[in-house]
mmCIF file of C-alpha atoms in Angstrom:
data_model
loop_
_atom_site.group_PDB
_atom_site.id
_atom_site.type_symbol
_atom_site.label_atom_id
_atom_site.label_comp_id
_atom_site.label_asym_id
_atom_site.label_seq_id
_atom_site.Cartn_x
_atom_site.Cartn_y
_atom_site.Cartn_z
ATOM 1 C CA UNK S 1 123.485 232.163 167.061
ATOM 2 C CA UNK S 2 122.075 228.868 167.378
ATOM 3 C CA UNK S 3 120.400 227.312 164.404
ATOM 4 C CA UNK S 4 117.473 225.227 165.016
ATOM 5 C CA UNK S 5 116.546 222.337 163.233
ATOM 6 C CA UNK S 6 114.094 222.580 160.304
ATOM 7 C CA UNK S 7 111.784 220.522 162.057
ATOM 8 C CA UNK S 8 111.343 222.619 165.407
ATOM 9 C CA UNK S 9 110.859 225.573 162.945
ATOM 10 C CA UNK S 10 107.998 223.517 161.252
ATOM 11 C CA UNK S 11 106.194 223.173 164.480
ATOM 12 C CA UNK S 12 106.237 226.557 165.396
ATOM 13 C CA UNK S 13 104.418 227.084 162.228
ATOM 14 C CA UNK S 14 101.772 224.839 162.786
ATOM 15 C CA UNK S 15 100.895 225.951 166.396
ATOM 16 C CA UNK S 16 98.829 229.098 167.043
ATOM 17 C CA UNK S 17 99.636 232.297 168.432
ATOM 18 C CA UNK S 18 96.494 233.575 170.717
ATOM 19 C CA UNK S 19 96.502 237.829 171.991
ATOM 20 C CA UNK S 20 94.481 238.629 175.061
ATOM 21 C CA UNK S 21 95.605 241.834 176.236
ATOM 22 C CA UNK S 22 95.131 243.860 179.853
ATOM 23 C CA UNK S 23 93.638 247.285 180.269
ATOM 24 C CA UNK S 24 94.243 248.329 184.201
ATOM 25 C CA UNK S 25 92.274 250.773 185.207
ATOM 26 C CA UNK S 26 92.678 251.799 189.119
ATOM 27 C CA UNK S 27 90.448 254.178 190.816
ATOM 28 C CA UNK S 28 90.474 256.453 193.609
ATOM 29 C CA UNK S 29 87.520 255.033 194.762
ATOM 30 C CA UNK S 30 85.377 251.631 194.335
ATOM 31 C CA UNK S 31 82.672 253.438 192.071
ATOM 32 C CA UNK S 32 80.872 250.012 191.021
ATOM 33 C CA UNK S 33 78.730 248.055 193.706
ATOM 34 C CA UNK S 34 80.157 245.792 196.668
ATOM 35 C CA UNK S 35 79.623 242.346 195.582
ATOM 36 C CA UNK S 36 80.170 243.083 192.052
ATOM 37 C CA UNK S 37 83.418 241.186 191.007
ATOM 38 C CA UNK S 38 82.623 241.327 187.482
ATOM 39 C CA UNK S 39 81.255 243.642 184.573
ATOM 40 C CA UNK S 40 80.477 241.414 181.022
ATOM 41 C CA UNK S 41 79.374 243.567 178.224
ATOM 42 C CA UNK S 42 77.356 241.313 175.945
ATOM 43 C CA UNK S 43 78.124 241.294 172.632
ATOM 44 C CA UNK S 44 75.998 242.697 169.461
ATOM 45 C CA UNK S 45 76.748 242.577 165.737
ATOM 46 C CA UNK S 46 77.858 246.165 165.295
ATOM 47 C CA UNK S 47 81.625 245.123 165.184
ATOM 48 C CA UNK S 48 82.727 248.229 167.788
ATOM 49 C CA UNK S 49 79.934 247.410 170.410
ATOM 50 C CA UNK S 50 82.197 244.886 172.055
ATOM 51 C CA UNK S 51 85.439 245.732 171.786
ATOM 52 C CA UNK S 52 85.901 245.838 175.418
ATOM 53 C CA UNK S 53 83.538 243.048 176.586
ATOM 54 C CA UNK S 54 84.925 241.911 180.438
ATOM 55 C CA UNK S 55 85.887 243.605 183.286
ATOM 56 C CA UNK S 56 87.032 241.874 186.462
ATOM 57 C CA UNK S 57 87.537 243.118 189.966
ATOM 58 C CA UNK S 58 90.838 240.855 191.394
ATOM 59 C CA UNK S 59 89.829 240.589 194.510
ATOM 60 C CA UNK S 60 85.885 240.391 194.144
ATOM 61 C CA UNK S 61 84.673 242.206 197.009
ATOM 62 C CA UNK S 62 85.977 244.854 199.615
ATOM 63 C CA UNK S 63 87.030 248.056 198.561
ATOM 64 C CA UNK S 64 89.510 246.894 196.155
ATOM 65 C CA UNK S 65 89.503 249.896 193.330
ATOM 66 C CA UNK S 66 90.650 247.927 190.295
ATOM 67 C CA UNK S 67 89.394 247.020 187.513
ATOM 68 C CA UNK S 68 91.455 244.761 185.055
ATOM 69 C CA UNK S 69 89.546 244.892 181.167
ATOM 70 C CA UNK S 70 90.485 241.713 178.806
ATOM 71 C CA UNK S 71 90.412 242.472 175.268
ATOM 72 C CA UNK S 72 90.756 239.621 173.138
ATOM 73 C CA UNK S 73 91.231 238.532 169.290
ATOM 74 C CA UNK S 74 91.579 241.426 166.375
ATOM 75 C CA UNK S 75 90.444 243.834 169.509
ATOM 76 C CA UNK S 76 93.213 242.845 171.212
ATOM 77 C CA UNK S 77 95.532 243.256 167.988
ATOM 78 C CA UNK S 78 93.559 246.862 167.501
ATOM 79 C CA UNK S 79 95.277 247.981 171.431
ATOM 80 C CA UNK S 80 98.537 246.671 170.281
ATOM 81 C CA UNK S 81 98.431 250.072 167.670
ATOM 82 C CA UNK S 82 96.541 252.328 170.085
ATOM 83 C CA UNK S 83 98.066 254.807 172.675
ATOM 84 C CA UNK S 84 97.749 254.334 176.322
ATOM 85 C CA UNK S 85 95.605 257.025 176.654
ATOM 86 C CA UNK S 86 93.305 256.310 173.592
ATOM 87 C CA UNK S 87 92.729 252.734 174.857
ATOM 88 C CA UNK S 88 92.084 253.522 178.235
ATOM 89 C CA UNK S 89 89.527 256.441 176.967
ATOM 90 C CA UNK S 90 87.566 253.575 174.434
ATOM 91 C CA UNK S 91 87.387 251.421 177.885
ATOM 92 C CA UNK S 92 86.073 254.078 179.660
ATOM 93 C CA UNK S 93 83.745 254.922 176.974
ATOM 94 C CA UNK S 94 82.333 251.171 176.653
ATOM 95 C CA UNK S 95 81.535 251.307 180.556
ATOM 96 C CA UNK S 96 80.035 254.747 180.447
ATOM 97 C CA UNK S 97 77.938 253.632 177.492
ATOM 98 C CA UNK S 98 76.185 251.045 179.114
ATOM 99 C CA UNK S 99 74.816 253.412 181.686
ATOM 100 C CA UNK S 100 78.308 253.244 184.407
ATOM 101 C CA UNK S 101 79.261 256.037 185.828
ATOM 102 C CA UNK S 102 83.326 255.334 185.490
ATOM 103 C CA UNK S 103 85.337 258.324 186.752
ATOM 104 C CA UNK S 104 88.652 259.028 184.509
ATOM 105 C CA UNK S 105 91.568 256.113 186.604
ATOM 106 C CA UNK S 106 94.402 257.251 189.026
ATOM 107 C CA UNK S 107 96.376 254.978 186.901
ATOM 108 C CA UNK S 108 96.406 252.723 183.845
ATOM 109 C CA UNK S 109 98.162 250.079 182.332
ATOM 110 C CA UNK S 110 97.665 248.373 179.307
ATOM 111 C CA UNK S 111 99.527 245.400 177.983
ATOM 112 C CA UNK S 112 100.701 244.429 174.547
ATOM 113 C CA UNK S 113 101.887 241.032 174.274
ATOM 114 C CA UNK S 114 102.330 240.760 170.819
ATOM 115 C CA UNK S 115 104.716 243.967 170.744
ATOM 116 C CA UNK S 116 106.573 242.536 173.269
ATOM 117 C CA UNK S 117 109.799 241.159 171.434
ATOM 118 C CA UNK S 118 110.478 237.955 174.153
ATOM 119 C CA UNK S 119 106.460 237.346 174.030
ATOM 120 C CA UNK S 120 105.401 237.785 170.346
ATOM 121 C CA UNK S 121 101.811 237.112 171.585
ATOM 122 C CA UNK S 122 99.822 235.367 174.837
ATOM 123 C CA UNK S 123 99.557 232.011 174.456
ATOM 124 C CA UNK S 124 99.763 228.807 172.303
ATOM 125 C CA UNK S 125 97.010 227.026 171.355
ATOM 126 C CA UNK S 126 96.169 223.705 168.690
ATOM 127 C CA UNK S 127 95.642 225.327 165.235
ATOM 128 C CA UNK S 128 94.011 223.268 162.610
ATOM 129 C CA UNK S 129 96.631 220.774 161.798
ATOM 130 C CA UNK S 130 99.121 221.106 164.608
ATOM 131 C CA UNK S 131 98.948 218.894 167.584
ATOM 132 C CA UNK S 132 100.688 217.323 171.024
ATOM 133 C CA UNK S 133 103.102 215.747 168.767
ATOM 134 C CA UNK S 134 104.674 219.751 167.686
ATOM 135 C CA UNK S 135 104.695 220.637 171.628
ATOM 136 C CA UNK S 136 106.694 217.278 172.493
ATOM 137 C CA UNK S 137 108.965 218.095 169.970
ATOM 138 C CA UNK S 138 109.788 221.412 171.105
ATOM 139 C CA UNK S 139 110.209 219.949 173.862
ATOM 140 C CA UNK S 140 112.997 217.843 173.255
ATOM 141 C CA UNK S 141 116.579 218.696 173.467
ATOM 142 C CA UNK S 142 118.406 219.487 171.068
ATOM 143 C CA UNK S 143 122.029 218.587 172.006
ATOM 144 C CA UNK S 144 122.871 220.430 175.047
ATOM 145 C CA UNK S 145 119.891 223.088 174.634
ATOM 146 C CA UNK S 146 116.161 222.945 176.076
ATOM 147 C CA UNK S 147 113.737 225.495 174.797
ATOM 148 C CA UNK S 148 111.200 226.034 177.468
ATOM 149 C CA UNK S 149 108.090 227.834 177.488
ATOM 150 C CA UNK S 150 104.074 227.133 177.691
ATOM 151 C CA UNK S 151 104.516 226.156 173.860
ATOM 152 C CA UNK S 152 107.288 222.925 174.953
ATOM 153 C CA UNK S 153 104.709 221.868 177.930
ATOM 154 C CA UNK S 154 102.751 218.081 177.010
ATOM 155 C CA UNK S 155 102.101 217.137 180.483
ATOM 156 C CA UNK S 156 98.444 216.080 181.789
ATOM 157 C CA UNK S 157 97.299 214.682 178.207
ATOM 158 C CA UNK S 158 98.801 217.876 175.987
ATOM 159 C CA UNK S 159 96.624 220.224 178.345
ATOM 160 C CA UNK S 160 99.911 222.714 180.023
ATOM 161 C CA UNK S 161 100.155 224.101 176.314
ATOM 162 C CA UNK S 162 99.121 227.989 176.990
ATOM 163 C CA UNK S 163 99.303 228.119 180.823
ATOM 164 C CA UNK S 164 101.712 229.652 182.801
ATOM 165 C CA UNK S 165 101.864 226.011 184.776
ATOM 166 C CA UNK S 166 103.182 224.810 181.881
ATOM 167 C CA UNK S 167 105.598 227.115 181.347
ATOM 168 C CA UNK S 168 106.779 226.622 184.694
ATOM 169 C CA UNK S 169 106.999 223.347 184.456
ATOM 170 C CA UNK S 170 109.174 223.425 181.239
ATOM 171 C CA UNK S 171 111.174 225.652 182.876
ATOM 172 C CA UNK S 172 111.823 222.737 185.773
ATOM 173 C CA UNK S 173 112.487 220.775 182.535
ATOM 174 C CA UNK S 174 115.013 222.609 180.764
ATOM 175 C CA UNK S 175 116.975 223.060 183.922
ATOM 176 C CA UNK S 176 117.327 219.414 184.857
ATOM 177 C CA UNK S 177 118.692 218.713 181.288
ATOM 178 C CA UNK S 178 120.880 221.842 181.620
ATOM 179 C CA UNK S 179 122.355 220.022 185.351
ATOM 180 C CA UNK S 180 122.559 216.937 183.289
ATOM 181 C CA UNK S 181 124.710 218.167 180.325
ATOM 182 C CA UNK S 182 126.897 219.914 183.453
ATOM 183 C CA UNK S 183 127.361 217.112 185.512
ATOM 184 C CA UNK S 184 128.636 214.594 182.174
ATOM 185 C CA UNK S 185 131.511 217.363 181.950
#
């Protein structure tokens, strides 16, 4: 096992872990109106009301039958302890309760990033007291290893941090230092 500096742990700290998870929902048919390529539930201050707030057609027109819900924040956190089928039924419910006619899906999915034990959440963003300085230095080598990831990404200005560009680019990263340390052997 490889033992990081203290430092590199120290920056993990300070950076932020966001949660945005994925409820697909795909029909037999395109129930909602041609044209439509999005649903947005506004939001009210019962806490519940808008637990499953946008709903987003990939493709935007034709007679795609998807719908992809994003649930975000402690709603997000709430589907990470929720079964497939209870999730899927409260997104159902939300559309059905502001006067759609959603049948039950053909299929689901539902995605829970935080569970996942290689994701541990979404994204990375700036907390309060971290900055482009904690991403650089994740970035750096440390002897022969690269860590790579959204999280290690400073490019254009400290703006790759939570994108999968920038984890693709970090991954370009780490491999030319991995070549490097193979090639002085």
């Amino acid at each position: 096992v490889l033992e990081l500096p203290p430092k590199v742990y120290d920056c993990i700290d300070r950076l932020g872990i966001a949660v945005m998870n994925k409820i697909v929902l795909r029909f037999e048919t395109r129930w909602w109106p041609q044209g439509v390529g999005s649903i947005s539930i506004a939001a009210s201050e019962d806490p519940l009301w808008n637990q499953y707030p946008w709903y987003l057609n990939p493709s935007g027109e034709g007679n795609e039958t998807t719908l992809v819900c994003f649930v975000t924040g402690h709603f997000a956190r709430r589907v990470e302890t929720l079964s497939d089928a209870a999730t899927v039924q409260e997104a159902l419910d939300m559309l059905r309760r502001h006067g759609l006619q959603a049948p039950e899906p053909q299929e689901a999915f539902v995605s829970r990033w935080v569970s996942d034990p290689w994701a541990r959440g979404s994204w990375t963003y700036y907390r309060v007291g971290s900055s482009s300085a904690d991403v650089l230095e994740l970035g750096r080598p440390i002897g022969r290893v690269a860590l790579a990831g959204e999280h290690t990404a400073v490019g254009s200005a400290g703006m790759d941090i939570g994108t999968v560009h920038g984890a693709w680019l970090s991954g370009f990263r780490a491999a030319e230092h991995a070549g490097a340390c193979l090639r002085q052997q």
